[in-house]
Amino acid sequence: MSPARPPVSGAALARPVPLTLTGSRRKPPRHLADLDLAGRRAALTELGEPPFRAVQLSRHFFARYTANPDEMSDLPRASRAALAGALLPPLLTAERELSCDGGTTRKTLWRGFDGALVESVLMRYPDRVTMCVSSQAGCGMACPFCATGQAGLTRNLSTAEIVAQVVAGARLLAAGQVPGVSPREGLGPPPQAAGPAASSPRADAARVSNVVFMGMGEPLANYANVVAAVRRLTDPVPEGMGISQRSVTVSTVGLVPAIARLAAEDLAVTLAVSLHAPDDELRDTLVPVNRRWRVAEVLAAGWNYAAVTGRRVSIEYALIKDINDQAWRADLLGSLLAGRLAHVNLIPLNPTPGSKWTASRPSAQREFARRLAAHGVPVSVRDTRGREIDGACGQLAASARS
Ligand code: SAH
């Protein structure tokens, strides 16, 4: 939901006026990943095609990761291009690709149909491949340490635009274009056979095993499209992509009513709460939506989520030097979380350009973790892959806009 913007004249802008306007009210084109299988069947009937073509097209997209009509030899030649055009329109165009960690971390800057920019990151580990996806172009939550928060919200992504980021990563992997971390750790073929036309995966091919909604945007502020995307990603082929629900993490600033709604969805996804401070005074500045929903309410919503789903809640805490990394804050956090179904993920701050804040010293990090552990709270320090490619949320899009 993009806010109405006042008209601006070119002269008033410091930067050149882009040829395509962002934040337009026009919606991205309809794509089969926006629809469940029943909806896809109905769409094919409307197009005058037999409904079983929905399954064929779905397999091409969700299991073979292709939208190219030339590769759809099971469809009549005469209608291939029209079907692909109607239900598999291109949604995101890769604007820039960056890689590091020997090619095992790949970041893509995508341009939407209206010029909106979003990012996704693929991270290949020995035992898994994680896709970090965006749920919105920009973000309206205005957290001051986050690059995306600085730019404001452009618009929500459609369900298919979210799913397309994961499919793009799966396509790269299946094509053997992402090197393994060690030579002999391929994760095997996709979860279900991709049909007779499937190409055999290369020896080092892997599949996307995990998806985290930790790219641009606040997922729970784009609730319906995010939940539909989670269903598309986790429903079995051909309904969806067949990723395990347990391997999906939805990360939120703490929109309490939406957390309650998510708990009632009957999804076994992990909830991550970006807490960053255990006290309201500091959290009001680090996560401004805290002025609406306080620490106690956010945690209560998290414990309800854990009770309903049986899933451990991940508490995200970016350690910022001399801001939120004091020993007393570690102890306060430990006392809030002790005995709860929770895990703390400490993230050394990745400073955004021009930021007055920096990451905590390693000694402060260790002490913070030690104090949490002393309260019996499981804690890990998140790996900081992709730093040299502007890994911090929103930095790549910010640099492309300037
Ligand atoms: N809006 C959601 C998801 C996107 S951000 C949320 O806030 O949870 C994903 C995670 O990265 C959040 O925990 C966020 O607080 C964190 N993050 C954002 N900018 C960061 C930075 N510069 N350094 C470290 N973590 C950051």
Tab-separated table of C-alpha atoms and ligand atoms in Angstrom:
chain	number	residue	atom	x	y	z
A	1	MET	CA	0.000	0.000	0.000
A	2	SER	CA	1.916	2.979	-1.193
A	3	PRO	CA	0.944	6.251	0.371
A	4	ALA	CA	-0.324	8.932	-1.999
A	5	ARG	CA	2.652	11.039	-2.976
A	6	PRO	CA	2.422	14.734	-3.776
A	7	PRO	CA	3.365	15.522	-7.365
A	8	VAL	CA	6.979	16.634	-7.691
A	9	SER	CA	8.454	18.728	-10.422
A	10	GLY	CA	11.757	17.699	-11.972
A	11	ALA	CA	13.396	20.915	-10.819
A	12	ALA	CA	12.631	20.066	-7.216
A	13	LEU	CA	14.542	16.818	-7.407
A	14	ALA	CA	18.242	16.628	-6.702
A	15	ARG	CA	18.460	13.426	-8.737
A	16	PRO	CA	17.388	12.881	-12.340
A	17	VAL	CA	13.764	11.893	-12.750
A	18	PRO	CA	13.566	8.150	-13.436
A	19	LEU	CA	11.960	7.129	-16.694
A	20	THR	CA	9.629	4.771	-14.861
A	21	LEU	CA	7.803	5.949	-11.805
A	22	THR	CA	8.030	3.832	-8.694
A	23	GLY	CA	5.156	3.437	-6.307
A	24	SER	CA	2.506	3.440	-9.012
A	25	ARG	CA	-0.853	1.961	-8.177
A	26	ARG	CA	-0.727	-0.378	-11.159
A	27	LYS	CA	-0.393	-3.982	-10.060
A	28	PRO	CA	2.228	-6.409	-11.309
A	29	PRO	CA	0.886	-8.689	-14.066
A	30	ARG	CA	-0.993	-11.774	-12.907
A	31	HIS	CA	1.189	-14.852	-12.688
A	32	LEU	CA	0.324	-18.478	-11.953
A	33	ALA	CA	2.174	-18.240	-8.628
A	34	ASP	CA	-0.421	-15.678	-7.501
A	35	LEU	CA	-3.079	-18.404	-7.764
A	36	ASP	CA	-3.581	-21.748	-6.091
A	37	LEU	CA	-3.964	-24.755	-8.360
A	38	ALA	CA	-7.757	-24.408	-8.473
A	39	GLY	CA	-7.355	-20.766	-9.498
A	40	ARG	CA	-4.865	-21.760	-12.204
A	41	ARG	CA	-7.322	-24.330	-13.563
A	42	ALA	CA	-10.026	-21.668	-13.671
A	43	ALA	CA	-7.658	-19.277	-15.445
A	44	LEU	CA	-6.902	-21.912	-18.101
A	45	THR	CA	-10.586	-22.578	-18.634
A	46	GLU	CA	-11.064	-18.846	-19.179
A	47	LEU	CA	-8.287	-18.979	-21.763
A	48	GLY	CA	-10.167	-21.792	-23.551
A	49	GLU	CA	-7.584	-24.427	-22.581
A	50	PRO	CA	-8.132	-27.740	-20.785
A	51	PRO	CA	-7.669	-27.284	-17.033
A	52	PHE	CA	-5.007	-30.028	-16.777
A	53	ARG	CA	-2.588	-27.643	-18.468
A	54	ALA	CA	-2.467	-25.914	-15.060
A	55	VAL	CA	-0.496	-28.880	-13.730
A	56	GLN	CA	1.858	-28.885	-16.708
A	57	LEU	CA	2.588	-25.157	-16.422
A	58	SER	CA	2.947	-25.444	-12.648
A	59	ARG	CA	5.559	-28.194	-13.014
A	60	HIS	CA	7.511	-26.117	-15.483
A	61	PHE	CA	7.619	-23.197	-13.083
A	62	PHE	CA	7.830	-24.836	-9.640
A	63	ALA	CA	9.902	-27.936	-10.451
A	64	ARG	CA	11.882	-27.053	-13.587
A	65	TYR	CA	12.097	-23.329	-12.776
A	66	THR	CA	11.378	-22.302	-16.344
A	67	ALA	CA	8.974	-19.839	-17.947
A	68	ASN	CA	10.443	-20.350	-21.414
A	69	PRO	CA	7.804	-21.728	-23.827
A	70	ASP	CA	10.530	-23.356	-25.968
A	71	GLU	CA	11.261	-25.721	-23.083
A	72	MET	CA	7.629	-26.842	-22.713
A	73	SER	CA	7.596	-29.766	-25.103
A	74	ASP	CA	4.579	-31.328	-23.388
A	75	LEU	CA	2.372	-28.416	-24.474
A	76	PRO	CA	0.974	-28.045	-28.007
A	77	ARG	CA	3.374	-25.950	-30.004
A	78	ALA	CA	0.600	-23.589	-31.134
A	79	SER	CA	-0.431	-22.515	-27.641
A	80	ARG	CA	2.892	-22.604	-25.736
A	81	ALA	CA	3.810	-18.969	-26.160
A	82	ALA	CA	0.276	-17.731	-25.455
A	83	LEU	CA	0.025	-19.832	-22.285
A	84	ALA	CA	3.412	-18.741	-20.993
A	85	GLY	CA	2.553	-15.139	-21.846
A	86	ALA	CA	-0.766	-15.313	-20.000
A	87	LEU	CA	0.361	-17.148	-16.849
A	88	LEU	CA	4.146	-16.852	-16.642
A	89	PRO	CA	4.832	-13.205	-17.489
A	90	PRO	CA	8.296	-11.911	-16.540
A	91	LEU	CA	7.961	-10.071	-13.216
A	92	LEU	CA	11.470	-9.205	-12.076
A	93	THR	CA	14.476	-8.362	-14.229
A	94	ALA	CA	17.955	-8.810	-12.792
A	95	GLU	CA	19.546	-5.369	-12.692
A	96	ARG	CA	22.799	-6.322	-10.947
A	97	GLU	CA	24.348	-9.533	-9.667
A	98	LEU	CA	27.101	-9.625	-7.071
A	99	SER	CA	28.801	-12.590	-5.523
A	100	CYS	CA	31.353	-13.274	-2.805
A	101	ASP	CA	32.495	-16.119	-0.559
A	102	GLY	CA	33.843	-17.964	-3.585
A	103	GLY	CA	30.543	-17.628	-5.433
A	104	THR	CA	28.512	-19.305	-2.654
A	105	THR	CA	26.832	-16.000	-1.715
A	106	ARG	CA	24.967	-14.285	-4.557
A	107	LYS	CA	23.015	-11.123	-4.271
A	108	THR	CA	20.616	-9.984	-6.983
A	109	LEU	CA	19.107	-6.541	-7.395
A	110	TRP	CA	15.796	-6.917	-9.194
A	111	ARG	CA	13.743	-4.339	-11.067
A	112	GLY	CA	9.982	-4.780	-11.057
A	113	PHE	CA	7.534	-3.978	-13.897
A	114	ASP	CA	7.215	-0.423	-12.583
A	115	GLY	CA	10.903	0.178	-11.870
A	116	ALA	CA	10.666	-0.712	-8.163
A	117	LEU	CA	13.917	-2.207	-6.851
A	118	VAL	CA	14.198	-5.209	-4.534
A	119	GLU	CA	16.990	-7.538	-3.461
A	120	SER	CA	17.373	-11.224	-2.802
A	121	VAL	CA	20.393	-13.164	-1.561
A	122	LEU	CA	21.279	-16.824	-2.067
A	123	MET	CA	23.633	-18.377	0.479
A	124	ARG	CA	24.956	-21.875	-0.084
A	125	TYR	CA	26.285	-23.746	2.950
A	126	PRO	CA	27.614	-27.300	3.169
A	127	ASP	CA	24.271	-28.608	4.442
A	128	ARG	CA	21.678	-26.179	3.080
A	129	VAL	CA	20.900	-23.360	0.682
A	130	THR	CA	19.108	-20.331	2.087
A	131	MET	CA	17.294	-17.723	0.004
A	132	CYS	CA	16.769	-14.383	1.709
A	133	VAL	CA	13.827	-12.685	-0.004
A	134	SER	CA	12.152	-9.286	-0.041
A	135	SER	CA	8.445	-8.903	0.674
A	136	GLN	CA	8.112	-5.199	-0.157
A	137	ALA	CA	9.947	-2.671	-2.301
A	138	GLY	CA	11.298	-0.472	0.479
A	139	CYS	CA	9.822	-0.565	3.962
A	140	GLY	CA	7.620	1.700	6.033
A	141	MET	CA	8.953	0.715	9.455
A	142	ALA	CA	11.760	3.343	9.523
A	143	CYS	CA	14.244	1.494	11.759
A	144	PRO	CA	17.178	3.952	11.831
A	145	PHE	CA	19.972	1.332	11.555
A	146	CYS	CA	18.472	-0.345	8.462
A	147	ALA	CA	19.245	0.881	4.941
A	148	THR	CA	15.780	-0.096	3.673
A	149	GLY	CA	14.127	1.763	6.528
A	150	GLN	CA	15.763	5.004	5.424
A	151	ALA	CA	14.164	4.999	1.969
A	152	GLY	CA	10.539	4.430	2.965
A	153	LEU	CA	7.962	2.152	1.383
A	154	THR	CA	7.514	2.010	-2.374
A	155	ARG	CA	4.976	-0.817	-2.598
A	156	ASN	CA	4.039	-4.344	-1.593
A	157	LEU	CA	5.358	-7.185	-3.721
A	158	SER	CA	2.809	-9.548	-5.223
A	159	THR	CA	2.782	-13.194	-4.172
A	160	ALA	CA	4.394	-14.206	-7.447
A	161	GLU	CA	7.087	-11.526	-7.168
A	162	ILE	CA	8.105	-13.032	-3.826
A	163	VAL	CA	8.021	-16.607	-5.129
A	164	ALA	CA	9.930	-15.607	-8.279
A	165	GLN	CA	12.968	-14.640	-6.180
A	166	VAL	CA	13.163	-18.192	-4.790
A	167	VAL	CA	12.534	-19.797	-8.175
A	168	ALA	CA	15.362	-17.713	-9.649
A	169	GLY	CA	17.729	-19.055	-6.995
A	170	ALA	CA	16.537	-22.613	-7.577
A	171	ARG	CA	17.148	-22.165	-11.312
A	172	LEU	CA	20.750	-21.073	-10.715
A	173	LEU	CA	21.368	-24.039	-8.446
A	174	ALA	CA	19.748	-26.556	-10.774
A	175	ALA	CA	21.893	-25.243	-13.617
A	176	GLY	CA	24.973	-25.949	-11.508
A	177	GLN	CA	25.855	-22.250	-11.451
A	178	VAL	CA	26.452	-21.990	-7.712
A	179	PRO	CA	29.609	-23.737	-6.556
A	180	GLY	CA	29.334	-26.063	-3.583
A	181	VAL	CA	31.122	-25.229	-0.375
A	182	SER	CA	33.029	-28.481	-0.609
A	183	PRO	CA	33.191	-30.675	-3.736
A	184	ARG	CA	31.021	-33.543	-2.522
A	185	GLU	CA	28.032	-32.035	-0.780
A	186	GLY	CA	25.256	-31.798	-3.366
A	187	LEU	CA	21.794	-31.917	-1.831
A	188	GLY	CA	20.306	-34.144	-4.497
A	189	PRO	CA	17.463	-33.581	-6.947
A	190	PRO	CA	14.379	-31.437	-6.335
A	191	PRO	CA	11.852	-32.809	-3.830
A	192	GLN	CA	9.700	-34.374	-6.544
A	193	ALA	CA	10.604	-35.677	-9.943
A	194	ALA	CA	10.246	-32.868	-12.425
A	195	GLY	CA	8.610	-34.945	-15.149
A	196	PRO	CA	9.949	-36.584	-18.273
A	197	ALA	CA	11.232	-33.370	-19.789
A	198	ALA	CA	13.394	-32.560	-16.772
A	199	SER	CA	17.059	-32.127	-17.396
A	200	SER	CA	19.236	-34.189	-15.089
A	201	PRO	CA	20.760	-32.110	-12.324
A	202	ARG	CA	24.481	-31.553	-12.481
A	203	ALA	CA	26.593	-33.454	-9.979
A	204	ASP	CA	26.984	-30.382	-7.799
A	205	ALA	CA	23.387	-29.201	-8.127
A	206	ALA	CA	21.523	-28.442	-4.930
A	207	ARG	CA	18.045	-27.160	-4.179
A	208	VAL	CA	16.799	-24.245	-2.137
A	209	SER	CA	16.203	-25.753	1.301
A	210	ASN	CA	15.481	-22.641	3.390
A	211	VAL	CA	13.725	-19.338	2.815
A	212	VAL	CA	14.018	-16.358	5.159
A	213	PHE	CA	11.850	-13.236	4.809
A	214	MET	CA	14.738	-11.012	5.879
A	215	GLY	CA	15.292	-9.024	2.709
A	216	MET	CA	13.607	-5.700	2.104
A	217	GLY	CA	10.248	-4.977	3.671
A	218	GLU	CA	8.099	-5.882	6.638
A	219	PRO	CA	6.494	-9.213	5.703
A	220	LEU	CA	3.565	-8.878	8.097
A	221	ALA	CA	2.683	-5.474	6.598
A	222	ASN	CA	2.076	-7.349	3.304
A	223	TYR	CA	0.266	-10.120	5.108
A	224	ALA	CA	-1.965	-11.746	2.484
A	225	ASN	CA	0.712	-11.877	-0.225
A	226	VAL	CA	3.366	-13.170	2.171
A	227	VAL	CA	1.150	-15.946	3.556
A	228	ALA	CA	0.138	-16.934	0.011
A	229	ALA	CA	3.832	-16.940	-0.977
A	230	VAL	CA	4.658	-19.194	1.988
A	231	ARG	CA	1.929	-21.588	0.813
A	232	ARG	CA	3.215	-21.565	-2.786
A	233	LEU	CA	6.778	-22.179	-1.582
A	234	THR	CA	5.814	-25.018	0.745
A	235	ASP	CA	2.906	-26.778	-0.966
A	236	PRO	CA	4.066	-29.928	-2.777
A	237	VAL	CA	4.680	-29.871	-6.538
A	238	PRO	CA	2.638	-29.093	-8.643
A	239	GLU	CA	0.604	-26.935	-6.236
A	240	GLY	CA	3.833	-25.273	-5.104
A	241	MET	CA	7.576	-25.692	-4.783
A	242	GLY	CA	7.752	-28.333	-2.046
A	243	ILE	CA	10.065	-26.580	0.436
A	244	SER	CA	9.516	-27.682	4.063
A	245	GLN	CA	7.453	-25.226	6.141
A	246	ARG	CA	9.887	-25.716	8.999
A	247	SER	CA	12.629	-24.313	6.800
A	248	VAL	CA	10.827	-21.000	6.253
A	249	THR	CA	11.372	-18.042	8.602
A	250	VAL	CA	9.136	-14.968	8.652
A	251	SER	CA	10.853	-12.040	10.352
A	252	THR	CA	8.890	-9.113	11.795
A	253	VAL	CA	9.394	-5.855	13.656
A	254	GLY	CA	6.554	-7.037	15.898
A	255	LEU	CA	3.150	-6.271	14.375
A	256	VAL	CA	1.208	-7.888	17.192
A	257	PRO	CA	-2.216	-8.472	15.558
A	258	ALA	CA	-0.532	-9.963	12.484
A	259	ILE	CA	1.578	-12.306	14.646
A	260	ALA	CA	-1.670	-13.547	16.227
A	261	ARG	CA	-3.164	-14.050	12.769
A	262	LEU	CA	-0.086	-15.936	11.579
A	263	ALA	CA	-0.292	-18.235	14.594
A	264	ALA	CA	-3.790	-19.246	13.455
A	265	GLU	CA	-2.736	-20.098	9.857
A	266	ASP	CA	-1.740	-23.692	10.618
A	267	LEU	CA	1.723	-23.115	9.150
A	268	ALA	CA	4.815	-24.612	10.800
A	269	VAL	CA	7.065	-21.691	9.863
A	270	THR	CA	9.568	-20.097	12.236
A	271	LEU	CA	8.713	-16.655	13.540
A	272	ALA	CA	11.623	-14.261	13.994
A	273	VAL	CA	11.056	-11.117	16.049
A	274	SER	CA	13.444	-8.219	15.505
A	275	LEU	CA	13.684	-7.105	19.117
A	276	HIS	CA	17.054	-5.279	19.240
A	277	ALA	CA	16.345	-3.906	22.726
A	278	PRO	CA	14.765	-5.436	25.854
A	279	ASP	CA	13.463	-2.084	27.171
A	280	ASP	CA	10.807	0.173	25.644
A	281	GLU	CA	12.851	3.340	26.016
A	282	LEU	CA	15.597	2.188	23.661
A	283	ARG	CA	13.357	0.072	21.439
A	284	ASP	CA	11.150	3.127	20.767
A	285	THR	CA	14.108	4.612	18.885
A	286	LEU	CA	15.588	1.470	17.264
A	287	VAL	CA	12.268	-0.014	16.130
A	288	PRO	CA	9.825	2.912	15.979
A	289	VAL	CA	6.720	0.682	15.718
A	290	ASN	CA	7.484	-0.153	19.369
A	291	ARG	CA	5.564	3.019	20.211
A	292	ARG	CA	2.457	1.154	19.030
A	293	TRP	CA	3.227	-2.342	20.367
A	294	ARG	CA	5.530	-2.508	23.410
A	295	VAL	CA	8.213	-5.088	24.154
A	296	ALA	CA	5.920	-6.978	26.558
A	297	GLU	CA	3.102	-7.196	23.993
A	298	VAL	CA	5.452	-8.301	21.204
A	299	LEU	CA	6.963	-11.021	23.378
A	300	ALA	CA	3.508	-12.153	24.539
A	301	ALA	CA	2.481	-12.507	20.886
A	302	GLY	CA	5.671	-14.501	20.294
A	303	TRP	CA	4.946	-16.865	23.206
A	304	ASN	CA	1.427	-17.379	21.911
A	305	TYR	CA	2.927	-18.208	18.495
A	306	ALA	CA	5.266	-20.723	20.145
A	307	ALA	CA	2.411	-22.277	22.145
A	308	VAL	CA	0.144	-22.669	19.102
A	309	THR	CA	2.789	-23.904	16.646
A	310	GLY	CA	5.309	-25.589	18.933
A	311	ARG	CA	7.988	-23.626	17.099
A	312	ARG	CA	10.856	-21.894	18.888
A	313	VAL	CA	10.712	-18.116	18.326
A	314	SER	CA	13.890	-16.544	17.024
A	315	ILE	CA	14.723	-13.245	18.741
A	316	GLU	CA	16.845	-11.083	16.427
A	317	TYR	CA	19.226	-8.673	18.154
A	318	ALA	CA	21.626	-6.505	16.139
A	319	LEU	CA	24.487	-5.606	18.471
A	320	ILE	CA	25.252	-1.880	18.187
A	321	LYS	CA	28.320	-0.593	20.004
A	322	ASP	CA	27.474	1.269	23.218
A	323	ILE	CA	23.795	1.488	22.208
A	324	ASN	CA	22.201	-1.856	23.061
A	325	ASP	CA	25.154	-4.098	23.979
A	326	GLN	CA	25.512	-3.317	27.706
A	327	ALA	CA	25.735	-6.160	30.217
A	328	TRP	CA	22.577	-4.987	31.998
A	329	ARG	CA	20.616	-5.204	28.746
A	330	ALA	CA	21.886	-8.745	28.218
A	331	ASP	CA	20.680	-9.657	31.713
A	332	LEU	CA	17.308	-7.956	31.187
A	333	LEU	CA	16.862	-9.780	27.880
A	334	GLY	CA	17.915	-13.046	29.522
A	335	SER	CA	15.344	-12.601	32.291
A	336	LEU	CA	12.569	-11.842	29.748
A	337	LEU	CA	13.379	-14.946	27.703
A	338	ALA	CA	14.357	-17.455	30.415
A	339	GLY	CA	12.200	-20.562	30.325
A	340	ARG	CA	10.546	-19.547	27.021
A	341	LEU	CA	10.598	-21.388	23.704
A	342	ALA	CA	13.075	-18.898	22.258
A	343	HIS	CA	16.473	-18.620	20.668
A	344	VAL	CA	18.494	-15.418	20.365
A	345	ASN	CA	20.227	-14.608	17.111
A	346	LEU	CA	22.875	-11.953	17.730
A	347	ILE	CA	23.773	-9.998	14.591
A	348	PRO	CA	26.848	-7.768	14.595
A	349	LEU	CA	25.481	-4.496	13.155
A	350	ASN	CA	26.288	-4.025	9.502
A	351	PRO	CA	26.635	-0.244	9.457
A	352	THR	CA	24.751	1.553	6.704
A	353	PRO	CA	26.601	4.273	4.787
A	354	GLY	CA	26.903	7.435	6.851
A	355	SER	CA	25.670	5.714	10.001
A	356	LYS	CA	26.962	6.968	13.333
A	357	TRP	CA	26.635	3.449	14.718
A	358	THR	CA	29.036	0.536	14.465
A	359	ALA	CA	29.078	-3.120	15.419
A	360	SER	CA	29.841	-4.059	19.013
A	361	ARG	CA	33.376	-5.085	19.911
A	362	PRO	CA	33.938	-8.851	19.780
A	363	SER	CA	34.516	-8.851	23.543
A	364	ALA	CA	31.133	-7.155	24.136
A	365	GLN	CA	29.474	-9.626	21.769
A	366	ARG	CA	30.951	-12.563	23.644
A	367	GLU	CA	29.943	-11.175	27.015
A	368	PHE	CA	26.388	-10.484	25.788
A	369	ALA	CA	26.097	-14.070	24.532
A	370	ARG	CA	27.617	-15.455	27.732
A	371	ARG	CA	25.097	-13.630	29.919
A	372	LEU	CA	22.148	-14.878	27.858
A	373	ALA	CA	23.490	-18.421	28.065
A	374	ALA	CA	23.823	-18.001	31.848
A	375	HIS	CA	20.048	-17.380	31.931
A	376	GLY	CA	19.610	-20.673	30.081
A	377	VAL	CA	18.680	-18.929	26.825
A	378	PRO	CA	19.983	-20.577	23.622
A	379	VAL	CA	22.021	-18.046	21.660
A	380	SER	CA	23.976	-17.940	18.423
A	381	VAL	CA	25.862	-15.232	16.556
A	382	ARG	CA	24.552	-14.878	13.023
A	383	ASP	CA	27.069	-15.276	10.274
A	384	THR	CA	27.727	-12.108	8.368
A	385	ARG	CA	27.900	-13.357	4.836
A	386	GLY	CA	27.799	-10.924	2.013
A	387	ARG	CA	29.229	-7.921	3.856
A	388	GLU	CA	31.512	-7.000	1.007
A	389	ILE	CA	28.555	-6.992	-1.401
A	390	ASP	CA	26.457	-4.602	0.660
A	391	GLY	CA	24.874	-7.505	2.501
A	392	ALA	CA	23.067	-5.223	4.927
A	393	CYS	CA	19.419	-5.019	4.125
A	394	GLY	CA	18.644	-2.472	1.411
A	395	GLN	CA	22.160	-1.234	0.755
A	396	LEU	CA	22.333	-2.471	-2.810
A	397	ALA	CA	19.031	-0.863	-3.763
A	398	ALA	CA	20.120	2.344	-2.043
A	399	SER	CA	23.344	2.465	-4.040
A	400	ALA	CA	21.465	1.814	-7.299
A	401	ARG	CA	19.085	4.692	-6.647
A	402	SER	CA	21.824	7.217	-5.943
B	1	SAH	N1	11.164	-6.138	8.491
B	1	SAH	C1	11.544	-7.436	8.950
B	1	SAH	C2	12.414	-8.223	7.999
B	1	SAH	C3	13.505	-7.532	7.246
B	1	SAH	S1	15.033	-7.107	8.033
B	1	SAH	C4	12.207	-7.339	10.302
B	1	SAH	O1	12.504	-6.233	10.731
B	1	SAH	O2	12.366	-8.351	10.964
B	1	SAH	C5	15.787	-8.619	8.523
B	1	SAH	C6	16.628	-8.478	9.787
B	1	SAH	O3	17.831	-7.722	9.524
B	1	SAH	C7	15.902	-7.770	10.908
B	1	SAH	O4	16.158	-8.444	12.123
B	1	SAH	C8	16.575	-6.416	10.898
B	1	SAH	O5	16.423	-5.769	12.127
B	1	SAH	C9	17.994	-6.763	10.538
B	1	SAH	N2	18.797	-5.642	10.040
B	1	SAH	C10	18.416	-4.614	9.271
B	1	SAH	N3	19.442	-3.771	9.036
B	1	SAH	C11	20.510	-4.282	9.664
B	1	SAH	C12	21.880	-3.865	9.804
B	1	SAH	N4	22.310	-2.740	9.230
B	1	SAH	N5	22.707	-4.640	10.529
B	1	SAH	C13	22.248	-5.782	11.117
B	1	SAH	N6	20.989	-6.218	11.023
B	1	SAH	C14	20.121	-5.482	10.312
